[in-house]
PDB file of C-alpha atoms in Angstrom:
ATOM      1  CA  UNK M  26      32.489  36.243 -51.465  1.00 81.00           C
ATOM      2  CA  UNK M  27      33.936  33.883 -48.618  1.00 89.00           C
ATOM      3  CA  UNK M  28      34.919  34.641 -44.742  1.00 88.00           C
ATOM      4  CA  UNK M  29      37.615  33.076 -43.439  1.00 85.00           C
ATOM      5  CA  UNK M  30      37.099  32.799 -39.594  1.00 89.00           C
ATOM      6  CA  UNK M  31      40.378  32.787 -37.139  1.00 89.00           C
ATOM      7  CA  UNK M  32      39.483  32.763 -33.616  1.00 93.00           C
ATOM      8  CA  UNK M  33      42.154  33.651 -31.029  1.00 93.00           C
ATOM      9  CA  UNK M  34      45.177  34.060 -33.671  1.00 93.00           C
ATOM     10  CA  UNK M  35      47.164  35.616 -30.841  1.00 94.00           C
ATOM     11  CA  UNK M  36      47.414  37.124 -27.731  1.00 96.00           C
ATOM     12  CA  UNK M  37      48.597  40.898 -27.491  1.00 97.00           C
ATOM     13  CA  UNK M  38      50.574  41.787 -23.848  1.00 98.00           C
ATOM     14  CA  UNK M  39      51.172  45.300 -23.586  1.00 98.00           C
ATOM     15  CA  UNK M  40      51.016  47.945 -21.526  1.00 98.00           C
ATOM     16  CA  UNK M  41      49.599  51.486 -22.373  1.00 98.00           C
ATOM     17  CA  UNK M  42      49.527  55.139 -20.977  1.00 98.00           C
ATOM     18  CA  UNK M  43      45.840  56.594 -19.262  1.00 98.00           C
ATOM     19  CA  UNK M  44      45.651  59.891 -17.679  1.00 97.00           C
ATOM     20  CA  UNK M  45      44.687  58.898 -14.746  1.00 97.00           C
ATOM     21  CA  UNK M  46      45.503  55.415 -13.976  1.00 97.00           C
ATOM     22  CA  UNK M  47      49.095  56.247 -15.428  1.00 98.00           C
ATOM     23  CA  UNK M  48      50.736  52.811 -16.485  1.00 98.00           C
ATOM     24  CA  UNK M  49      48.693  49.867 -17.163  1.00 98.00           C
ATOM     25  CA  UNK M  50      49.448  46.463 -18.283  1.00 98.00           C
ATOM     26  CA  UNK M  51      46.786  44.273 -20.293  1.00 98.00           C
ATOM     27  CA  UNK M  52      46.020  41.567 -22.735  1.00 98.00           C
ATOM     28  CA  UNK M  53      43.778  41.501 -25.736  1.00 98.00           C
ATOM     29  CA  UNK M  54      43.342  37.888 -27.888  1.00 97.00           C
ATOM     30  CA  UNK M  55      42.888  39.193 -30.967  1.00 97.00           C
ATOM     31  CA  UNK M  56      40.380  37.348 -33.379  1.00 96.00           C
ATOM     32  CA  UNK M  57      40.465  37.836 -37.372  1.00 94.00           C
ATOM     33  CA  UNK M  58      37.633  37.713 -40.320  1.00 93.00           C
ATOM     34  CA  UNK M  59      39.380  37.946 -44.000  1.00 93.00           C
ATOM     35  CA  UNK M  60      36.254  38.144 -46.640  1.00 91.00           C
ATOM     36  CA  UNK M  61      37.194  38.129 -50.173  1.00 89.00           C
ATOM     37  CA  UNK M  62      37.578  35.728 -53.595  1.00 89.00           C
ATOM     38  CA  UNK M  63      38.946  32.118 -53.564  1.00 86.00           C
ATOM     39  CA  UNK M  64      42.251  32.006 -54.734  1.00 85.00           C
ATOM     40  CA  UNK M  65      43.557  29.170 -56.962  1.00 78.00           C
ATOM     41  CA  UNK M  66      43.592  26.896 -54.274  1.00 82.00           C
ATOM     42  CA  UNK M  67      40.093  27.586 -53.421  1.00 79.00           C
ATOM     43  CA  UNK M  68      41.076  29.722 -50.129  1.00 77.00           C
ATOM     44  CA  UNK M  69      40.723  32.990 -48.778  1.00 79.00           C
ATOM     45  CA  UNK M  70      43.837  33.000 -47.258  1.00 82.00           C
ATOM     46  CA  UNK M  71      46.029  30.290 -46.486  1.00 80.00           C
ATOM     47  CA  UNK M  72      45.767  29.058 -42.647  1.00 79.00           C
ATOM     48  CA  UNK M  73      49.630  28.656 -42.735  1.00 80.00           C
ATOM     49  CA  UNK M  74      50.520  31.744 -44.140  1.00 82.00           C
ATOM     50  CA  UNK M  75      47.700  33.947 -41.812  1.00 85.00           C
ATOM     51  CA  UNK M  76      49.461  32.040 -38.542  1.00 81.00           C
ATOM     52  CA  UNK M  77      52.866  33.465 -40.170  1.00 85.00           C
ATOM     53  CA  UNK M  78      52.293  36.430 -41.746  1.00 90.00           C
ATOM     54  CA  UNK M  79      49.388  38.397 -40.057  1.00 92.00           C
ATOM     55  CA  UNK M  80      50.824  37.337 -36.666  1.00 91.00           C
ATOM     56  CA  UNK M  81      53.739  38.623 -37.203  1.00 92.00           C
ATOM     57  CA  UNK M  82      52.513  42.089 -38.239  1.00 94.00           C
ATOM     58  CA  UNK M  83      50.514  42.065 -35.113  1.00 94.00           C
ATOM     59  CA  UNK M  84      53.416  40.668 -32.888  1.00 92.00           C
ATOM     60  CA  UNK M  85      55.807  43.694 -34.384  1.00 93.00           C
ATOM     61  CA  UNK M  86      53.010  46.457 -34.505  1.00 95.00           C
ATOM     62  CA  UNK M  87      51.588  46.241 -30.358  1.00 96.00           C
ATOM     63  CA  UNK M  88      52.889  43.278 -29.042  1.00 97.00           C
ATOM     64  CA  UNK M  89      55.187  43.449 -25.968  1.00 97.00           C
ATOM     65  CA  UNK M  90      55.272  47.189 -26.235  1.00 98.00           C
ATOM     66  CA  UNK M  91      54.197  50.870 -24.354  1.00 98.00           C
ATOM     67  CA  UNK M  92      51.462  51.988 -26.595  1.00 98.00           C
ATOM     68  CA  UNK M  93      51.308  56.191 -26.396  1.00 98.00           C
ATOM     69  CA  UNK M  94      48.100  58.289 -27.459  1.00 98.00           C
ATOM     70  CA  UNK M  95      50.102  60.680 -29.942  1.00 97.00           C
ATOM     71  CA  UNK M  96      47.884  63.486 -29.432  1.00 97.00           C
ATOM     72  CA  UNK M  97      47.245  64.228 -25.848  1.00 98.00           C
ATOM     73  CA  UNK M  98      48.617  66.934 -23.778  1.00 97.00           C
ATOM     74  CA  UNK M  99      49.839  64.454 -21.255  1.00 98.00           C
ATOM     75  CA  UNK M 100      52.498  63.321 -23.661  1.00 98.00           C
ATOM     76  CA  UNK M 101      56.237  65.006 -24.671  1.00 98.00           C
ATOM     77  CA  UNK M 102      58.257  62.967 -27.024  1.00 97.00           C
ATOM     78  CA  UNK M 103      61.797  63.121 -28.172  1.00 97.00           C
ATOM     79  CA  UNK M 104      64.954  61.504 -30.260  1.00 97.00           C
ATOM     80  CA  UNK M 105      67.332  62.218 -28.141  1.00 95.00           C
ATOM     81  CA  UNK M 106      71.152  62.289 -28.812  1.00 95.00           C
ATOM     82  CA  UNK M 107      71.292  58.842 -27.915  1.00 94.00           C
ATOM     83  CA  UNK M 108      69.030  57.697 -30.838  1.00 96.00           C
ATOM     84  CA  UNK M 109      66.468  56.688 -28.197  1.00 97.00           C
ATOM     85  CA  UNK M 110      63.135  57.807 -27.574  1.00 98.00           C
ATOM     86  CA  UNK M 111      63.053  60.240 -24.546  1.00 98.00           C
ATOM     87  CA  UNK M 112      59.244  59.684 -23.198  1.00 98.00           C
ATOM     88  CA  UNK M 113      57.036  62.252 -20.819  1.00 98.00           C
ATOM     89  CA  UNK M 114      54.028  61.046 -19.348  1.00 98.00           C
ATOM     90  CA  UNK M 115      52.296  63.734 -16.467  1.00 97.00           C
ATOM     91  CA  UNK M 116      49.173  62.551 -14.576  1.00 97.00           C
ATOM     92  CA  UNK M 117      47.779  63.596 -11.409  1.00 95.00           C
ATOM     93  CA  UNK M 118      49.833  61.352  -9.353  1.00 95.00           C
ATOM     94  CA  UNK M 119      52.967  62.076 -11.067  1.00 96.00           C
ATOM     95  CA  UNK M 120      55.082  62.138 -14.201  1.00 97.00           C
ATOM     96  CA  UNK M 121      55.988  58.805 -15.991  1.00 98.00           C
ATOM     97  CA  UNK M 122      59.439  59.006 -17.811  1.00 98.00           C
ATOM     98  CA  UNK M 123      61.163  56.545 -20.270  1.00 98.00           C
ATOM     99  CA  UNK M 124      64.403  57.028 -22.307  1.00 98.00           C
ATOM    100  CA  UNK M 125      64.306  53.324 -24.607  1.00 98.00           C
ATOM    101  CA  UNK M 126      64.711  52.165 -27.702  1.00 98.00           C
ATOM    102  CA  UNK M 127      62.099  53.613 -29.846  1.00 97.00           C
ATOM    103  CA  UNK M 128      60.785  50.083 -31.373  1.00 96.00           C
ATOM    104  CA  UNK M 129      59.693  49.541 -28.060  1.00 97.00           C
ATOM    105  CA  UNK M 130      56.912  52.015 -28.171  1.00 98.00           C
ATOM    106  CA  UNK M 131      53.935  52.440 -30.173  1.00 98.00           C
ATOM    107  CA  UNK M 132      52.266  56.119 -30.677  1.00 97.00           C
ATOM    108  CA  UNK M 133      49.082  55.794 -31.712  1.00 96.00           C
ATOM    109  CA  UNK M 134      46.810  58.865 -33.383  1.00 95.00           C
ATOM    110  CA  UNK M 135      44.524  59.984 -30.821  1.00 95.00           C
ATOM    111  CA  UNK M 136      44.017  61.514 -27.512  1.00 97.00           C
ATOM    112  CA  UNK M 137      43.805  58.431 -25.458  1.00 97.00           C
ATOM    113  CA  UNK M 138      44.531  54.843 -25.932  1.00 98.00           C
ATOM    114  CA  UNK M 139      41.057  52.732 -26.676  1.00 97.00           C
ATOM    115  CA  UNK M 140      40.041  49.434 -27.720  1.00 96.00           C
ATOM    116  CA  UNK M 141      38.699  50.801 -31.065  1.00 96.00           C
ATOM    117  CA  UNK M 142      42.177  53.282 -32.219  1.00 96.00           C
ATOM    118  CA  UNK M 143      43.765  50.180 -31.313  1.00 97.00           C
ATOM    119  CA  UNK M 144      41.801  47.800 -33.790  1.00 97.00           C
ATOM    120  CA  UNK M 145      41.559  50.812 -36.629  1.00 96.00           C
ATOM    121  CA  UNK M 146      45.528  50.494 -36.037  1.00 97.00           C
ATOM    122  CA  UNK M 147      46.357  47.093 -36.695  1.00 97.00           C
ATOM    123  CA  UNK M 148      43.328  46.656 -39.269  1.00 97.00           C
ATOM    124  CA  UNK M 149      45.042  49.020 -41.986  1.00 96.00           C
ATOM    125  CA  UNK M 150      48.716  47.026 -40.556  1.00 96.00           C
ATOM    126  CA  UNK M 151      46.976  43.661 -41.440  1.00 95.00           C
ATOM    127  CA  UNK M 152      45.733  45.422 -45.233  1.00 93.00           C
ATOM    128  CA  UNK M 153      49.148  45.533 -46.337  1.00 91.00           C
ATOM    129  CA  UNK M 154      50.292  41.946 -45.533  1.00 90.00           C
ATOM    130  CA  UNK M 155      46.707  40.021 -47.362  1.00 91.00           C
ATOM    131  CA  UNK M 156      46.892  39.091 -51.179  1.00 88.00           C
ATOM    132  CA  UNK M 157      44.832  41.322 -53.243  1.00 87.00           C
ATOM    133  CA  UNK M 158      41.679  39.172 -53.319  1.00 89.00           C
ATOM    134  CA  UNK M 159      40.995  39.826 -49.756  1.00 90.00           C
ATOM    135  CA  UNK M 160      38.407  42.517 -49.855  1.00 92.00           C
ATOM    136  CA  UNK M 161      37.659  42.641 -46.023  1.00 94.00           C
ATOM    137  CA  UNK M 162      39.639  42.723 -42.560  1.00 95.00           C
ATOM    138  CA  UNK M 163      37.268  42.688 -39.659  1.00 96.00           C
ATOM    139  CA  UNK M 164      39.765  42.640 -36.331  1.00 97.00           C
ATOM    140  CA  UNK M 165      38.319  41.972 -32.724  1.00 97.00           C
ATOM    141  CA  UNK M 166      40.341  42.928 -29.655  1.00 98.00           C
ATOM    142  CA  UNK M 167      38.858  41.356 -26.222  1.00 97.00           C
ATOM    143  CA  UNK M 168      39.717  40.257 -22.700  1.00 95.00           C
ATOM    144  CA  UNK M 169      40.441  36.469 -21.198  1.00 92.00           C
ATOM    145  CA  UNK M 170      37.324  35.363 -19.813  1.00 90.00           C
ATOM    146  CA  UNK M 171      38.647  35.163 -16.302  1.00 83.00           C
ATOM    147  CA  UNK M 172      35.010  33.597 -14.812  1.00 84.00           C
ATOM    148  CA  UNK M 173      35.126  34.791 -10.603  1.00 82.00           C
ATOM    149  CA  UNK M 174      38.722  34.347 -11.009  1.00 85.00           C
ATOM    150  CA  UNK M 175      39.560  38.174  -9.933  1.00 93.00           C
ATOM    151  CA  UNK M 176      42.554  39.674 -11.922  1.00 95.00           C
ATOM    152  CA  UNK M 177      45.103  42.168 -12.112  1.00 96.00           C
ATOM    153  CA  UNK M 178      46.968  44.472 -14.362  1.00 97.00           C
ATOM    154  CA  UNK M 179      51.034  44.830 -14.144  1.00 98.00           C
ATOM    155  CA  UNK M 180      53.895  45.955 -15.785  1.00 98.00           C
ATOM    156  CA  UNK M 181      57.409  45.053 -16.236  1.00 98.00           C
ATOM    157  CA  UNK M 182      60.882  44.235 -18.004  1.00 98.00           C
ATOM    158  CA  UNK M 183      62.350  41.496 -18.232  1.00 97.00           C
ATOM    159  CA  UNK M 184      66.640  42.399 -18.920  1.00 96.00           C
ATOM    160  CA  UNK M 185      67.192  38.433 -19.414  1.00 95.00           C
ATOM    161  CA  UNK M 186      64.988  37.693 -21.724  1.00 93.00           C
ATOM    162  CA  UNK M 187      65.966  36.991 -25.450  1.00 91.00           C
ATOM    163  CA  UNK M 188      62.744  38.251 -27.052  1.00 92.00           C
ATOM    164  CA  UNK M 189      61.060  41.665 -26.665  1.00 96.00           C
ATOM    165  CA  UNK M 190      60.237  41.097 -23.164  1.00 96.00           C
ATOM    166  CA  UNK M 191      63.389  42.720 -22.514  1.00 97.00           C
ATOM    167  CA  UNK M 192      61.266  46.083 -22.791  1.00 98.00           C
ATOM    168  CA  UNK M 193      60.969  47.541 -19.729  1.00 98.00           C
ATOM    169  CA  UNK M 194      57.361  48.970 -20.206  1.00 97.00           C
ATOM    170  CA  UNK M 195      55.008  46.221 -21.067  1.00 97.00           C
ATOM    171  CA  UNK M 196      52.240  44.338 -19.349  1.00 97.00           C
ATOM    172  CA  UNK M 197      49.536  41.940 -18.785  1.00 97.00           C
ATOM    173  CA  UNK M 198      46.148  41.518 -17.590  1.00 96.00           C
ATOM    174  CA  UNK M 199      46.409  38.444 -15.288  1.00 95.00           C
ATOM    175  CA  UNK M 200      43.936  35.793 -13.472  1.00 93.00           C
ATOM    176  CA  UNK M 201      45.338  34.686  -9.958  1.00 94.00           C
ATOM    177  CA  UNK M 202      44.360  31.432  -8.131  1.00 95.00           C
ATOM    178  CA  UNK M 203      45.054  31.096  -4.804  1.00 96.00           C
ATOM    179  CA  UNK M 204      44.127  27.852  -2.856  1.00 96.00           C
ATOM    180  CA  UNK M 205      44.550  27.679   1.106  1.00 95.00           C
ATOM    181  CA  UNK M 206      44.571  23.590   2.129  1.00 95.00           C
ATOM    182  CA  UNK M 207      43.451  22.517  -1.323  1.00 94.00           C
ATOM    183  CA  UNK M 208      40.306  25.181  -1.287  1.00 96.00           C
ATOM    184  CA  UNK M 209      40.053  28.639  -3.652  1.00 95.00           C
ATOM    185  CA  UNK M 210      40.979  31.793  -0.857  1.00 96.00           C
ATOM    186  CA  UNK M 211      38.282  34.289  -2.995  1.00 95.00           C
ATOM    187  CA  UNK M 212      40.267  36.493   0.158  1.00 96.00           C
ATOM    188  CA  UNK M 213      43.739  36.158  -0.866  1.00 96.00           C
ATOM    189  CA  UNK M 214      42.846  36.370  -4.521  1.00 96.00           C
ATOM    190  CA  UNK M 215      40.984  39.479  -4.117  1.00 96.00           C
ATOM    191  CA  UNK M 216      43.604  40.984  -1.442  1.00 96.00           C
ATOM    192  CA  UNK M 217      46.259  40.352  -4.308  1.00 96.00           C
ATOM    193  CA  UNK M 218      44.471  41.263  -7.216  1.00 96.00           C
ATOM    194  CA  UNK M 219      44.057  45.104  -5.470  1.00 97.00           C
ATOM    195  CA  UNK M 220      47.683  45.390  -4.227  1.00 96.00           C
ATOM    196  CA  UNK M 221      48.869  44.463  -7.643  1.00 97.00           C
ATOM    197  CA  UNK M 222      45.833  46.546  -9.797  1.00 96.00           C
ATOM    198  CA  UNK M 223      48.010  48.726 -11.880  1.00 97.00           C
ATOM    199  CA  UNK M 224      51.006  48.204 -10.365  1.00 98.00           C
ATOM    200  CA  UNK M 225      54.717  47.981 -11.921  1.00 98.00           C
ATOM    201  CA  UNK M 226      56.741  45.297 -10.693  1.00 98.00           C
ATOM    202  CA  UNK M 227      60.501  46.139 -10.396  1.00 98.00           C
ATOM    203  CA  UNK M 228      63.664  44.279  -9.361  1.00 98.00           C
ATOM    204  CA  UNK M 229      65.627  45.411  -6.277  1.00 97.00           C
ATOM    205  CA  UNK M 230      68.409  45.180  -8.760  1.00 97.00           C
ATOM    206  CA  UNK M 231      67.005  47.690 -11.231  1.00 98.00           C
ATOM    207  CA  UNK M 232      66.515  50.425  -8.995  1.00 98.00           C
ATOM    208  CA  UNK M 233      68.590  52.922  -9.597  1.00 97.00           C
ATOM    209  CA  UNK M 234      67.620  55.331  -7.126  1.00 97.00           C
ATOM    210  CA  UNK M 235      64.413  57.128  -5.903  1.00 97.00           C
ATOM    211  CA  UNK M 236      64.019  61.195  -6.199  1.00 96.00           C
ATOM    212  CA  UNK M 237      61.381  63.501  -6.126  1.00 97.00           C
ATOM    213  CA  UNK M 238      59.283  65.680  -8.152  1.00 95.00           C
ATOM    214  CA  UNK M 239      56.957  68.282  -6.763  1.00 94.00           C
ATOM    215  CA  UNK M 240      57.816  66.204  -3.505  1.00 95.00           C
ATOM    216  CA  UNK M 241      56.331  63.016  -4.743  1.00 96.00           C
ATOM    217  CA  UNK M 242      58.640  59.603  -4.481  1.00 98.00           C
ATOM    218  CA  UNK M 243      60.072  58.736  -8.008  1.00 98.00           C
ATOM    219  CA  UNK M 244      61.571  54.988  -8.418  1.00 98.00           C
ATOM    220  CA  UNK M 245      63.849  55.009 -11.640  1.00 98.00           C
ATOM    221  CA  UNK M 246      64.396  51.695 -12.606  1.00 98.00           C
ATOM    222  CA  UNK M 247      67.515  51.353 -15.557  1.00 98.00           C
ATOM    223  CA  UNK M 248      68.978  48.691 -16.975  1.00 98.00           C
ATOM    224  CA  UNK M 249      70.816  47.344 -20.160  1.00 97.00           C
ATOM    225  CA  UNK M 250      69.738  44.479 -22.165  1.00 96.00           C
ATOM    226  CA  UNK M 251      69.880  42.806 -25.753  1.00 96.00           C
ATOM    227  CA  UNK M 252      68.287  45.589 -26.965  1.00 96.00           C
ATOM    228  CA  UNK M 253      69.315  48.167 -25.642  1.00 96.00           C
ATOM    229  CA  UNK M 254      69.614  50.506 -22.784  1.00 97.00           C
ATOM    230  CA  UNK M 255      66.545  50.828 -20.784  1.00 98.00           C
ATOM    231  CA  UNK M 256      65.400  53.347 -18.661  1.00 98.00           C
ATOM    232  CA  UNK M 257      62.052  54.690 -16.086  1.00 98.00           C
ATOM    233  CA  UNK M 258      60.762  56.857 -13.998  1.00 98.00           C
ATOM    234  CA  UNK M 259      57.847  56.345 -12.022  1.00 98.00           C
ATOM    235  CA  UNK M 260      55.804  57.407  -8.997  1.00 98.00           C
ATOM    236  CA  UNK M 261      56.896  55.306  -6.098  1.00 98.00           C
ATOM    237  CA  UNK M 262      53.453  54.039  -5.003  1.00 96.00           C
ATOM    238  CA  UNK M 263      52.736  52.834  -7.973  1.00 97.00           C
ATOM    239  CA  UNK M 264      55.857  49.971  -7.641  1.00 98.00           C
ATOM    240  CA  UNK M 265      55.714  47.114  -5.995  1.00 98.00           C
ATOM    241  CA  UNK M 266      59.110  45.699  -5.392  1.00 98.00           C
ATOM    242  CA  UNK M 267      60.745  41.689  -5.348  1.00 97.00           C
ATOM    243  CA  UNK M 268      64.126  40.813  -4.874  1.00 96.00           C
ATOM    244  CA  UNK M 269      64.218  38.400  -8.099  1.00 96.00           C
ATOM    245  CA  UNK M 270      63.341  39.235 -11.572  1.00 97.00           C
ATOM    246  CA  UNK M 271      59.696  39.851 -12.169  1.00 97.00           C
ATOM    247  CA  UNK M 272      58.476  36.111 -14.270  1.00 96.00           C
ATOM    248  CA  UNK M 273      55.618  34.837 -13.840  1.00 95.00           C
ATOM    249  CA  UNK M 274      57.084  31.606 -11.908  1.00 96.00           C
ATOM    250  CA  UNK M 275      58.672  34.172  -9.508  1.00 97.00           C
ATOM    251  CA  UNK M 276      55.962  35.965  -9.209  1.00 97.00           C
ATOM    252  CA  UNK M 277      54.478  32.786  -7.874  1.00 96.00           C
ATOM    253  CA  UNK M 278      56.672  32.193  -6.165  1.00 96.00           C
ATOM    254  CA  UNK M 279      56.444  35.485  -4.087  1.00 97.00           C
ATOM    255  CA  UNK M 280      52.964  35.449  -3.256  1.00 97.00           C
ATOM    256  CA  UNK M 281      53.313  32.431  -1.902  1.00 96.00           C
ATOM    257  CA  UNK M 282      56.283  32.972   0.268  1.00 95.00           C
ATOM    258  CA  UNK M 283      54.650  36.222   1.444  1.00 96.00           C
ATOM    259  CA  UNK M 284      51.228  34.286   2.286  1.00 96.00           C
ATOM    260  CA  UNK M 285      53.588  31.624   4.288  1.00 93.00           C
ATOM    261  CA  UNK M 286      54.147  34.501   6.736  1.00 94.00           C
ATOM    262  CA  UNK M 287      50.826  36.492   6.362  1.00 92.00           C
ATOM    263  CA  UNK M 288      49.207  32.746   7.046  1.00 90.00           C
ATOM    264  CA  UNK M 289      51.678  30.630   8.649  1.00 92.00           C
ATOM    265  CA  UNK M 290      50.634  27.141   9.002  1.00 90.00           C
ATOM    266  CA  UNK M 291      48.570  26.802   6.217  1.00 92.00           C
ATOM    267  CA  UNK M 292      48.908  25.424   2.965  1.00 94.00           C
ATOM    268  CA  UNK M 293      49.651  27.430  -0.104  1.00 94.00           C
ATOM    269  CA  UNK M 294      49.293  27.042  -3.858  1.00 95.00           C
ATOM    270  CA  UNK M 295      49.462  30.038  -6.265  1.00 95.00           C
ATOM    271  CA  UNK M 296      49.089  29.760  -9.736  1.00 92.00           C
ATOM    272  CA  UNK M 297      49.421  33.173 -11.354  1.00 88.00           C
ATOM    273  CA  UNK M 298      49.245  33.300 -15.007  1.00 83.00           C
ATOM    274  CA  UNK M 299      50.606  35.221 -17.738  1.00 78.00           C
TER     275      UNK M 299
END
């Protein structure tokens, strides 16, 4: 028996629901044994095929969406009239809300969302897209190596965009490199890795409106894109607000516009990643 070895084969950005850190946005490269018989064309599994195929199952399973521990008693779910999924989410600083299109979330069995329900998941996905003389699918889910290079995780939804980061729930685990007169600020990378740890990132033009529950500070953010209508409710100091839609380059471009002022006279560079 042969192992085919495929070593970063993508890159899953999603964001996922904890009971105590409420929304959080992360990334997971996703590496891929296949162990079975040579095939007629003395492969495993052909390299073309695993970068179309298995990708794709991976990319449509987690990819770009809310993943949602199925089982625990933080979570109500819901079809509502409106064919969408009508989301609960209560944690001790608040309740979490969504009322989306239901491709946009993933529930997974389980009480919480972890590394390993995660890989189990997309393991017996991956089963039903190999040939039959693939005997063996060994997934591994892990983080960027970042180095010192202090990170974040975010959320966000992106109404312009033509793929599925129109959903307004999904996220990333982000490096940040901040350089002050051509030298690396380990201060201002630090300072904005913990205002943005677990944050979600809205657009002024989102907001809907901000109420309360149990007199806490809800943002609901709503919009309408491609795929649908959009909607989410969140505890207020867990947003952090920008004027522009929430990309990467204008995320960018907003720490370094704010550092301009919290810094003025120095020299900025930002490169925030995605």
């Amino acid at each position: 028996m042969a192992t085919l070895f495929v070593d970063n084969l993508t890159v899953l950005d999603f964001s996922y629901l904890h009971a105590k850190r409420g929304l959080v946005g992360d990334s997971w490269l996703v590496d891929l044994e296949l162990s079975g018989d040579l095939d007629d064309q003395g492969m495993v599994f052909d390299f073309g095929l695993i970068k179309k195929t298995i990708k794709q199952v991976l990319d449509q399973t987690a990819d770009h969406k809310l993943l949602a521990p199925a089982d625990s008693e933080h979570l109500e779910t819901k079809i509502g009239s409106d064919d969408r999924l009508h989301l609960k989410w209560r944690y001790p600083n608040g309740e979490i809300q969504l009322r989306v299109p239901q491709d946009s979330v993933l529930r997974l069995p389980g009480v919480e969302v972890t590394k390993g329900a995660v890989t189990l998941y997309l393991t017996e996905m991956v089963r039903t897209a190999v040939p039959d003389n693939v005997r063996e699918v060994v997934i591994r889910l892990r983080e960027e190596d970042t180095g010192t290079s202090p990170y974040y995780h975010y959320s966000h939804g992106l109404k312009k965009h033509d793929g599925n980061c129109q959903r307004i729930a999904h996220g990333h685990r982000s490096r940040i490199e901040i350089f002050e007169n051509g030298r690396r600020s380990r201060y201002w990378e630090k300072l904005w890795a913990d205002r943005w740890e677990d944050i979600y990132i809205g657009t002024e033009a989102d907001l809907e409106g901000t109420y309360y529950i149990d007199e806490v500070p809800h943002h609901r953010f709503r919009y309408e894109s491609a795929q649908g209508q959009f909607e989410l409710l969140i505890p207020e100091d867990h947003c952090y607000m920008i004027e522009q839609d929430t990309t990467v380059e204008f995320l960018a471009d907003h720490i370094a516009d704010q550092l301009a002022e919290e810094a003025p006279g120095k020299h900025i560079v930002v490169r925030a990643c995605e």
